[in-house]
PDB file of C-alpha atoms in Angstrom:
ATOM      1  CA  UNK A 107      56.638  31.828   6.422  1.00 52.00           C
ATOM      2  CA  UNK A 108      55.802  28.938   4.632  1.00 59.00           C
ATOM      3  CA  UNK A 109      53.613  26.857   6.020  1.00 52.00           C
ATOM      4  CA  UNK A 110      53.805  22.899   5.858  1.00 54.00           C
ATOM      5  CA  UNK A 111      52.366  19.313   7.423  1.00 48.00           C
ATOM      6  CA  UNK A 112      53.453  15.976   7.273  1.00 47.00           C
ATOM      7  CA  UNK A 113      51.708  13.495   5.804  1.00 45.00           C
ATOM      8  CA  UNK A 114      50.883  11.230   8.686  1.00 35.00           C
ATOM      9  CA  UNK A 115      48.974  13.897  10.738  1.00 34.00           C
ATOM     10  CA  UNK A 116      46.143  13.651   8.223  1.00 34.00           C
ATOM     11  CA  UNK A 117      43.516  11.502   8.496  1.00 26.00           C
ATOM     12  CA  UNK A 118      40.501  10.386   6.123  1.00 28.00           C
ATOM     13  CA  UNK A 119      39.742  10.237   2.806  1.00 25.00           C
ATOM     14  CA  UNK A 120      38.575  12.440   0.470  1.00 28.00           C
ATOM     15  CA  UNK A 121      35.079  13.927   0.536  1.00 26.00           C
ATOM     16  CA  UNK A 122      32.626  15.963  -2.264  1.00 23.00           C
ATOM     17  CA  UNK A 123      30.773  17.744   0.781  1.00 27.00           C
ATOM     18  CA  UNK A 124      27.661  19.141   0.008  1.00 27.00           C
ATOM     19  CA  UNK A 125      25.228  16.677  -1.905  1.00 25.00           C
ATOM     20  CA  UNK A 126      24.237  17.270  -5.647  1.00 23.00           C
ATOM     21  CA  UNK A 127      21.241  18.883  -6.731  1.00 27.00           C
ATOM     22  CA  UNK A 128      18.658  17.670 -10.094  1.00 29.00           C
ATOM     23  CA  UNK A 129      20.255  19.631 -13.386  1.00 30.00           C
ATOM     24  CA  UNK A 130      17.651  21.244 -15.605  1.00 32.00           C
ATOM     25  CA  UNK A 131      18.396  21.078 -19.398  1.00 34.00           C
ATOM     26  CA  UNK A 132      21.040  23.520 -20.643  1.00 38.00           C
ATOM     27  CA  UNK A 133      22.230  24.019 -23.799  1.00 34.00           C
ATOM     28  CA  UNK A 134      24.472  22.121 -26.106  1.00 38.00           C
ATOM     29  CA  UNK A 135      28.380  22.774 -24.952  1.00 44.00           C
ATOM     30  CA  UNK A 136      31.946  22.020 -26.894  1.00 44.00           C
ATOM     31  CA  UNK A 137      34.953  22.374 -25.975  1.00 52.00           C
ATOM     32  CA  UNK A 138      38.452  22.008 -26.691  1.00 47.00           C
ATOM     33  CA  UNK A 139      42.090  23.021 -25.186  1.00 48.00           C
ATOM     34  CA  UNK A 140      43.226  23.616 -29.103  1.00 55.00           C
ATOM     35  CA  UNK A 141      47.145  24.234 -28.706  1.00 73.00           C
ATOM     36  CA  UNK A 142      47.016  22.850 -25.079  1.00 89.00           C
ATOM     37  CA  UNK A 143      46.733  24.797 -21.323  1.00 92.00           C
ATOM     38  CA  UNK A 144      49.057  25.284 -18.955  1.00 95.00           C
ATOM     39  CA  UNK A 145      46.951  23.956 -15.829  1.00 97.00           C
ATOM     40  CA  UNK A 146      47.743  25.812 -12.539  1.00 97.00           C
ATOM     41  CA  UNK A 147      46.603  24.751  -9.189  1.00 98.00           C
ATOM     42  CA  UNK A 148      47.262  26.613  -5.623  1.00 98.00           C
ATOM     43  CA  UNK A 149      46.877  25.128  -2.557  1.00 98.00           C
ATOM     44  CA  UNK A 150      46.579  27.815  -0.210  1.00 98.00           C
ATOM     45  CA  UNK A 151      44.169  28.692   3.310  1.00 98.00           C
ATOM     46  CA  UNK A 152      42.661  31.647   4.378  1.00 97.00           C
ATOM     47  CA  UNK A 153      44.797  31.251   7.651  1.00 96.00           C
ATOM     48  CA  UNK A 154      47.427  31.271   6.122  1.00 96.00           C
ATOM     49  CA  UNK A 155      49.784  34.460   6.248  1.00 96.00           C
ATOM     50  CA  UNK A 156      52.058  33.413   3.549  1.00 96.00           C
ATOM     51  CA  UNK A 157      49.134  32.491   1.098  1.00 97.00           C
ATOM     52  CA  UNK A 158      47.826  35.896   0.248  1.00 97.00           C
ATOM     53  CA  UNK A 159      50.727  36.735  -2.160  1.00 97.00           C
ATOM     54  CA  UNK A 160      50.034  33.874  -4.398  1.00 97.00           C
ATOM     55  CA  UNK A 161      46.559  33.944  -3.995  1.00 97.00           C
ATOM     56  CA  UNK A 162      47.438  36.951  -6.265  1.00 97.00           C
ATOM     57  CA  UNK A 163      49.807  35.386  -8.567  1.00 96.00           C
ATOM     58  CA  UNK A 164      47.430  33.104  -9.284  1.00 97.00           C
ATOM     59  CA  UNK A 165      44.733  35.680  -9.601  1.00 97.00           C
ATOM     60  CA  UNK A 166      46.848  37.304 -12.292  1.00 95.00           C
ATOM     61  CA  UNK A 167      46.966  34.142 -14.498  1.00 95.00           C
ATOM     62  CA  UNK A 168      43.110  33.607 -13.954  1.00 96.00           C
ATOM     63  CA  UNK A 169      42.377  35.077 -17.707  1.00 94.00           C
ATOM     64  CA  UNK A 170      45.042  33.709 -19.372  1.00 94.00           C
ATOM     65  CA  UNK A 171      43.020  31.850 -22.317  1.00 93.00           C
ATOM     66  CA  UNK A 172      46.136  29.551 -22.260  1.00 93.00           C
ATOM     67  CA  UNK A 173      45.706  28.603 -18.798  1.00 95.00           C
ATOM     68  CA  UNK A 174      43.770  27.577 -16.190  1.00 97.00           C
ATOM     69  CA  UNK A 175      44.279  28.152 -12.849  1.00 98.00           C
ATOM     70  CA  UNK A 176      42.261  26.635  -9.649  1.00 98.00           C
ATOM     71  CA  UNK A 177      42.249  27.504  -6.637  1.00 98.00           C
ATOM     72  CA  UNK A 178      41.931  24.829  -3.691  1.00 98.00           C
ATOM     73  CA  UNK A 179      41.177  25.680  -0.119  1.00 98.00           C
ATOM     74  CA  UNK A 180      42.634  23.041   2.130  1.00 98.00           C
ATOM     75  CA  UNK A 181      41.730  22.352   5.450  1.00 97.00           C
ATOM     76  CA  UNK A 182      44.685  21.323   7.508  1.00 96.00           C
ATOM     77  CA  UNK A 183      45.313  24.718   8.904  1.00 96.00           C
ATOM     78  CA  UNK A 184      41.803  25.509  10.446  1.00 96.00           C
ATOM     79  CA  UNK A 185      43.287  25.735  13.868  1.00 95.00           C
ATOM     80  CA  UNK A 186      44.801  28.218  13.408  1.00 94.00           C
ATOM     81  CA  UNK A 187      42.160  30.818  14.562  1.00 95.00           C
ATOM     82  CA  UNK A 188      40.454  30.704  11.043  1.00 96.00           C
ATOM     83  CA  UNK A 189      38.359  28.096   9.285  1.00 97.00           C
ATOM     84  CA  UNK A 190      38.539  28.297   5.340  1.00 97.00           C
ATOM     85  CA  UNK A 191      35.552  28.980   4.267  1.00 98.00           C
ATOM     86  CA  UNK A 192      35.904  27.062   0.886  1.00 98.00           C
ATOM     87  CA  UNK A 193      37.942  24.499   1.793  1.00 98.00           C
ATOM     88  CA  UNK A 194      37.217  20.677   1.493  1.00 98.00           C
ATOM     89  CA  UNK A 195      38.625  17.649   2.454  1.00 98.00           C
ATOM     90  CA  UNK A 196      38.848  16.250  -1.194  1.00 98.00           C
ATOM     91  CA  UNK A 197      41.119  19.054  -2.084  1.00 98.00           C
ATOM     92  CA  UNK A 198      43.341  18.587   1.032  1.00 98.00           C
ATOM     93  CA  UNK A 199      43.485  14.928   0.123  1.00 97.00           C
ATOM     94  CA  UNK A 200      44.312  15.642  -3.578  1.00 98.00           C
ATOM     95  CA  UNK A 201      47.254  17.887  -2.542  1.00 97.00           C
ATOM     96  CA  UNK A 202      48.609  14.703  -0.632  1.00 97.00           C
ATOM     97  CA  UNK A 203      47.818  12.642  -3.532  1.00 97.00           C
ATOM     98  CA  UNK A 204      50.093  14.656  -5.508  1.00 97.00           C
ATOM     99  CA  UNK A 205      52.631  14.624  -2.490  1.00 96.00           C
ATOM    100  CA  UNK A 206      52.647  10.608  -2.191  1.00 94.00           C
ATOM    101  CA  UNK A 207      52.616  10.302  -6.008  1.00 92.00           C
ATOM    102  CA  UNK A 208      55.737  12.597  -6.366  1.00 90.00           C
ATOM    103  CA  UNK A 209      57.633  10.706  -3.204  1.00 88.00           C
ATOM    104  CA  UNK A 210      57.297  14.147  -0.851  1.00 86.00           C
ATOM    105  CA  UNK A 211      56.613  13.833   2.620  1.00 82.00           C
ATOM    106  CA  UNK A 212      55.021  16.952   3.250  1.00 89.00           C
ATOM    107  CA  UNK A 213      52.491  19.140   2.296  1.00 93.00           C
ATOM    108  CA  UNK A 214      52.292  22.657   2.382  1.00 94.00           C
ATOM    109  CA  UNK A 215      50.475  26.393   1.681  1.00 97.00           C
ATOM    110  CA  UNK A 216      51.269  28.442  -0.761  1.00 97.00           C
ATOM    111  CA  UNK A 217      51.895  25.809  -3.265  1.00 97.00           C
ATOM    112  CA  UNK A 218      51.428  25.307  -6.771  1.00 97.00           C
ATOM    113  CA  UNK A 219      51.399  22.616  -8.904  1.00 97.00           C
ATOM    114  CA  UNK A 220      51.698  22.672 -12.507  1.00 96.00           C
ATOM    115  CA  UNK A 221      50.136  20.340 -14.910  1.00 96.00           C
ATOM    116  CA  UNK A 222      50.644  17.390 -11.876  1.00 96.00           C
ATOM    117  CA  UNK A 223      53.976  17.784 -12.393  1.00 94.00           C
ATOM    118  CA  UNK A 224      55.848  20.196 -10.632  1.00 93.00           C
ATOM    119  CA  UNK A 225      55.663  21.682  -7.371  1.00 95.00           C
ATOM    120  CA  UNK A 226      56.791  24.858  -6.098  1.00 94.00           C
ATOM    121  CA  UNK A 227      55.781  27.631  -3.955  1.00 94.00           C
ATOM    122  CA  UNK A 228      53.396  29.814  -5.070  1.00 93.00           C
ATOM    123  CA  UNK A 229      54.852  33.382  -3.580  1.00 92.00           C
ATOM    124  CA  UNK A 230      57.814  33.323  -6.023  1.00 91.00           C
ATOM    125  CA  UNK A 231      56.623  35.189  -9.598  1.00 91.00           C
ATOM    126  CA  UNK A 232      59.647  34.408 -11.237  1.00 92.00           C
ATOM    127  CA  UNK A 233      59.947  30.820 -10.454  1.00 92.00           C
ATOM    128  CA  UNK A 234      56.573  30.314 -11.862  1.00 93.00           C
ATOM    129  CA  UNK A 235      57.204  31.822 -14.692  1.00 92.00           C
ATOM    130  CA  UNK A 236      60.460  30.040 -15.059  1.00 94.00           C
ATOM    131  CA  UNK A 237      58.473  26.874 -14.675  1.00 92.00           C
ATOM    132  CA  UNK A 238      55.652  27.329 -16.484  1.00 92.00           C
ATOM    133  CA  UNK A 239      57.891  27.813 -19.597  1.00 92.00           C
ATOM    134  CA  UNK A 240      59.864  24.610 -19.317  1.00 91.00           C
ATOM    135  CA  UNK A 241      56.948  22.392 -18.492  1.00 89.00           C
ATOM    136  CA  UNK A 242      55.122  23.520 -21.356  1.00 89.00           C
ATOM    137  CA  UNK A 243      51.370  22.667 -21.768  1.00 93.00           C
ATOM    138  CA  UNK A 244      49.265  19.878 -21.881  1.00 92.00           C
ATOM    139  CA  UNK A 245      47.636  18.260 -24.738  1.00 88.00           C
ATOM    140  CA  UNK A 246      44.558  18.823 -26.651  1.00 73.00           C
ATOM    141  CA  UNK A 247      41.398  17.015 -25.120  1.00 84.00           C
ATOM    142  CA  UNK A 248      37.828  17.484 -27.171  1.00 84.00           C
ATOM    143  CA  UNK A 249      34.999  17.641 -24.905  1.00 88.00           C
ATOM    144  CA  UNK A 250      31.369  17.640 -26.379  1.00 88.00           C
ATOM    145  CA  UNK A 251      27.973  17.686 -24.109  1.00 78.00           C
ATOM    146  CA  UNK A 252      24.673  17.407 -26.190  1.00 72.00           C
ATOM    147  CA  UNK A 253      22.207  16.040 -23.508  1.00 76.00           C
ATOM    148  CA  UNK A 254      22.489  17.260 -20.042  1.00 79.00           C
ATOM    149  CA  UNK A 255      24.054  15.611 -17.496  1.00 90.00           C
ATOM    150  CA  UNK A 256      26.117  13.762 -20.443  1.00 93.00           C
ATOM    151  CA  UNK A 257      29.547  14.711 -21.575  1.00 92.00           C
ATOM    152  CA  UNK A 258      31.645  12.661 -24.450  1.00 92.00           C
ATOM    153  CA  UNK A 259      35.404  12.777 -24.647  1.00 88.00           C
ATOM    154  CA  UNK A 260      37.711  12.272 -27.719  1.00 77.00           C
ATOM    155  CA  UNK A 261      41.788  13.232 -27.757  1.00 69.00           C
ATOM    156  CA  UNK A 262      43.733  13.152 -30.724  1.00 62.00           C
ATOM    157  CA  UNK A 263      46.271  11.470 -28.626  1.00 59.00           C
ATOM    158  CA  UNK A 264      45.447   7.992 -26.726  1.00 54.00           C
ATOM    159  CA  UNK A 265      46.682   8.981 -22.594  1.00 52.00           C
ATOM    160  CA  UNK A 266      49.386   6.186 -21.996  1.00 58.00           C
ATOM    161  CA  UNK A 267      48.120   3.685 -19.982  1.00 71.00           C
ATOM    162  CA  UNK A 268      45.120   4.215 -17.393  1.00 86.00           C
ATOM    163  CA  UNK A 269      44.353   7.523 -16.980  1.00 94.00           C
ATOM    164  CA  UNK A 270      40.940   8.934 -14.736  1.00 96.00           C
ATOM    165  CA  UNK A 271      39.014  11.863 -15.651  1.00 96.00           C
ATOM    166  CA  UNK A 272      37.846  14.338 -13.200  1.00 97.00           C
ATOM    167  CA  UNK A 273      35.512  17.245 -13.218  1.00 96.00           C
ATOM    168  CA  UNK A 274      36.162  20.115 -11.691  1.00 97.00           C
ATOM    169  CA  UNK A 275      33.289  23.036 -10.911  1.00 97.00           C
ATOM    170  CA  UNK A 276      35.173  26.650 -10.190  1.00 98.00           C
ATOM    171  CA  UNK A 277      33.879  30.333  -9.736  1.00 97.00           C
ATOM    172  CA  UNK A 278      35.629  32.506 -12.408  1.00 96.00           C
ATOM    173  CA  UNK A 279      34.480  35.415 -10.548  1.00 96.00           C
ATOM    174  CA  UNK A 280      36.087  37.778  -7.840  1.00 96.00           C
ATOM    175  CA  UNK A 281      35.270  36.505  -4.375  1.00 97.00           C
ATOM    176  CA  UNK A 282      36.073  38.934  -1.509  1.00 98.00           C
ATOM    177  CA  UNK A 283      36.654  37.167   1.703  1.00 97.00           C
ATOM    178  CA  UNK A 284      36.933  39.236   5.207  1.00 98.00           C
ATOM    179  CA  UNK A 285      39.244  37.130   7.572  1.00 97.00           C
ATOM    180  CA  UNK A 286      37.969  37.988  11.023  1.00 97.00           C
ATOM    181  CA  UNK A 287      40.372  35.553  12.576  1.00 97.00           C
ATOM    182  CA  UNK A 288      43.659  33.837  12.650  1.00 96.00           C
ATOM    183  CA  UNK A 289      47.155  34.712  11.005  1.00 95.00           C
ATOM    184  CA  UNK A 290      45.176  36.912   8.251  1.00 97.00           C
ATOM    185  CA  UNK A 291      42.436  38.587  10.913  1.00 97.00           C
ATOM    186  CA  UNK A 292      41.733  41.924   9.901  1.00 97.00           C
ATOM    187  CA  UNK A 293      42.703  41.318   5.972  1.00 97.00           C
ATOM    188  CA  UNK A 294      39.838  40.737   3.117  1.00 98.00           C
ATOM    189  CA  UNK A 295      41.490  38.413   0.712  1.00 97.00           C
ATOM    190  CA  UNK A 296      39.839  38.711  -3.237  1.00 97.00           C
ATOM    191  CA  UNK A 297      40.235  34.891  -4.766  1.00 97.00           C
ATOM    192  CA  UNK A 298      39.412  34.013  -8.083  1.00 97.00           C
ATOM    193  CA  UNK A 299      38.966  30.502  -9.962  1.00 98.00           C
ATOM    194  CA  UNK A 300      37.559  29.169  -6.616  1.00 98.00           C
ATOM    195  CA  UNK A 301      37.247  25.334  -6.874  1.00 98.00           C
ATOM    196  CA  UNK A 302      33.699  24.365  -5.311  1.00 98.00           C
ATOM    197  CA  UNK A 303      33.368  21.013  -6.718  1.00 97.00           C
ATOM    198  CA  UNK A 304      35.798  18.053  -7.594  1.00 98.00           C
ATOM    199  CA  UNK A 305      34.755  15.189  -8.832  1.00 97.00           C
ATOM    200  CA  UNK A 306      35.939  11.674 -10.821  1.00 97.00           C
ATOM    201  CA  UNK A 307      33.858  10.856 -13.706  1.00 96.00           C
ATOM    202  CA  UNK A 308      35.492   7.400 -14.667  1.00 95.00           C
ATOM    203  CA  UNK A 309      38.609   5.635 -16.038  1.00 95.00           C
ATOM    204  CA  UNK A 310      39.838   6.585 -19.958  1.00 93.00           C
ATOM    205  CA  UNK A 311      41.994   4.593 -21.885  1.00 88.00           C
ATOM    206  CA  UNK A 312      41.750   8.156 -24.722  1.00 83.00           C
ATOM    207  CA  UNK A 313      39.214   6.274 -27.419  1.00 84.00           C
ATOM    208  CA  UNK A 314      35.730   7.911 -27.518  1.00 86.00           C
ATOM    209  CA  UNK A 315      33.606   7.799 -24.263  1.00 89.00           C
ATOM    210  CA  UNK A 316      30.521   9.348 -22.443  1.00 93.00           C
ATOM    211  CA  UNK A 317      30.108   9.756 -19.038  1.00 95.00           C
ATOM    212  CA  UNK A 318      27.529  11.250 -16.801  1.00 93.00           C
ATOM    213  CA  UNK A 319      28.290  14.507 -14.769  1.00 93.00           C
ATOM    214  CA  UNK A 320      26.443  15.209 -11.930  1.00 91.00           C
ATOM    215  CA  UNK A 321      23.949  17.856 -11.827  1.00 89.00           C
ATOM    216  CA  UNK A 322      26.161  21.606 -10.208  1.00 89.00           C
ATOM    217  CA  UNK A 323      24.888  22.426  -6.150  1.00 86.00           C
ATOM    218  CA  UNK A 324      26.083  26.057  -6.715  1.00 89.00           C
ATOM    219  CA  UNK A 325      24.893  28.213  -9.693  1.00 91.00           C
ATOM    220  CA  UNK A 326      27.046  30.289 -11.902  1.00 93.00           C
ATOM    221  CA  UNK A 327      30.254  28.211 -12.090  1.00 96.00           C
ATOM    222  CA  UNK A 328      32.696  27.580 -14.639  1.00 96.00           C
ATOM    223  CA  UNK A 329      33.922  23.939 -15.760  1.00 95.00           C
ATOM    224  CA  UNK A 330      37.123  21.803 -16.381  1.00 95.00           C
ATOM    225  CA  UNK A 331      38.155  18.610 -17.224  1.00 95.00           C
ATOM    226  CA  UNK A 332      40.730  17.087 -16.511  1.00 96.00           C
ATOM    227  CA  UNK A 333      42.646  13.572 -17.235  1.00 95.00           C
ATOM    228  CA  UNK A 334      45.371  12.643 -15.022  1.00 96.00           C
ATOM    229  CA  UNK A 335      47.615   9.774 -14.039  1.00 95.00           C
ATOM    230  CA  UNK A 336      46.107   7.934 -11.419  1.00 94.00           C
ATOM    231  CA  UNK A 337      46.794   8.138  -7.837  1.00 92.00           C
ATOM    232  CA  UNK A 338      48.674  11.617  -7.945  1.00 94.00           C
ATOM    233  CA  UNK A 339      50.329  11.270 -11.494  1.00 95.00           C
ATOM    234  CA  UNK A 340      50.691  14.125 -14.041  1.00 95.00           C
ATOM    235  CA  UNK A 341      47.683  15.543 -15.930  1.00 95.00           C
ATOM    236  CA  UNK A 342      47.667  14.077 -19.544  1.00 93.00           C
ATOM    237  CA  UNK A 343      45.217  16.778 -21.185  1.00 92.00           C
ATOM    238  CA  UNK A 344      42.608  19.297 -19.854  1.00 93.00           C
ATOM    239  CA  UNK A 345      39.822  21.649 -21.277  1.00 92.00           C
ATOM    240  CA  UNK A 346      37.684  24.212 -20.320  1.00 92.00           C
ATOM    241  CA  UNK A 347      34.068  23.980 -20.994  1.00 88.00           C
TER     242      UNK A 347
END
C-alpha cells in the first residue's frame, strides 16, 4: 500500500551529510537542456513495499536524453525494520518542501514529482505518462564550467522573480541493493540515478552568474542543475552536465 506521514511528525532541518572533499582540476564542461527536460524525481525507501514498482518506472526513464530522473531516498520510514541506505535528511526535507509549497499535508513513498509541479504516485505507468505529456518540459538553462570548482549560468529566459539554484550529484549507474530487513527483506532492489548529493549554490535573478560548487565526496557521479522557485516552488529550468 501506499505509504504516507504527516507533516508534523518530522522534525529538523535539512542536512548535506557527509562533509566535502578538495576537487582536483578536471576538464572544461558545457552544458545545456537545448529543447528543455522533463525533470523526474521519486521519493521512495528501501522499506518500503510499495516503492519497488516505481523504483522501476523510474529506472525505465533513466536514459531518456529528454529527461532526467532522480532518485531520493528518504528517511522517515527507517523503522520499519530497514534503514535506507542512501537516504538523507535533506531529501526527506525537500519532499516536505514541495508538500508545504503545494498546500499538502502529507508526505508519502512512492511519489513522484514532476518538474516541482505535480505530484503523483509513482506505481501508476500510465498516469505518468499522462502527466508527463501535459506538463511539458522545462526551459533551456546554459551551464558552462572552465575552472574547477566554478560553474557560470546564462538562460535565454530571465526565471520570474527569485529563483535558487541547486546542484544535485547522482549515480547514473545500476546500484543493486540486498534488503535484509523490513517490508522488502529478502528482495535486492536495482536503483538507478541515485541522488548522493544536494546542494544550493545561490540565489538567480536569470542574468549571467558564477558560483562555486563544492568539490564531489563520492567519485564517478553524474551532475544537474537545477533552478527552482523558492521554498518548494516549481523548477524554472534544469541541465545536465
Amino acid at each position: 500500500m501506499i505509504r504516507s506521514i504527516a507533516l508534523t511528525t518530522l522534525i529538523g532541518a535539512a542536512a548535506l551529510g557527509a562533509s566535502l572533499k578538495s576537487q582536483n582540476a578536471g576538464p572544461v564542461k558545457t552544458a545545456s537542456s537545448s529543447g528543455g527536460l522533463s525533470v523526474i524525481e521519486l521519493y521512495e525507501s528501501q522499506g518500503c513495499s510499495s516503492c519497488p514498482p516505481a523504483i522501476r518506472n523510474a529506472n525505465a526513464l533513466a536514459d531518456r536524453k529528454d529527461m532526467l530522473v532522480l532518485t531520493f531516498s528518504v528517511t522517515y520510514w527507517d523503522y520499519l525494520g530497514w534503514k535506507d541506505i542512501y537516504g538523507q535528511p535533506a531529501f526527506t526535507q525537500r519532499q516536505h518542501d514541495y508538500a508545504n509549497g503545494s498546500g499538502r499535508s502529507r508526505v508519502s513513498t512512492p511519489q513522484m514529482i514532476i518538474n516541482g509541479r505535480t505530484a503523483l504516485v509513482g506505481d501508476r505507468p500510465d498516469e505518468i505518462r499522462a502527466d508527463l505529456a501535459k506538463t511539458g518540459r522545462i526551459p533551456t538553462l546554459s551551464v558552462t564550467s572552465t575552472n574547477p570548482g566554478t560553474i557560470s549560468l546564462r538562460s535565454s529566459g530571465k526565471p520570474q522573480g527569485r529563483s535558487d539554484v541547486w546542484l544535485v550529484r547522482y549515480d547514473p549507474h545500476s546500484l543493486n541493493v540486498p534488503i535484509r530487513s523490513g517490508e522488502n527483506a529478502g528482495r535486492t532492489i536495482a536503483h538507478r540515478n541515485v541522488v548522493f548529493g544536494l546542494k544550493r549554490l545561490g540565489g538567480w535573478d536569470g542574468s549571467a552568474r558564477t558560483f562555486d560548487v563544492p568539490a564531489a565526496g563520492r567519485p564517478g557521479l553524474a551532475e544537474a542543475i537545477l533552478v527552482q522557485a523558492p521554498n518548494g516552488g516549481p523548477l524554472l529550468a534544469a541541465a545536465k552536465l
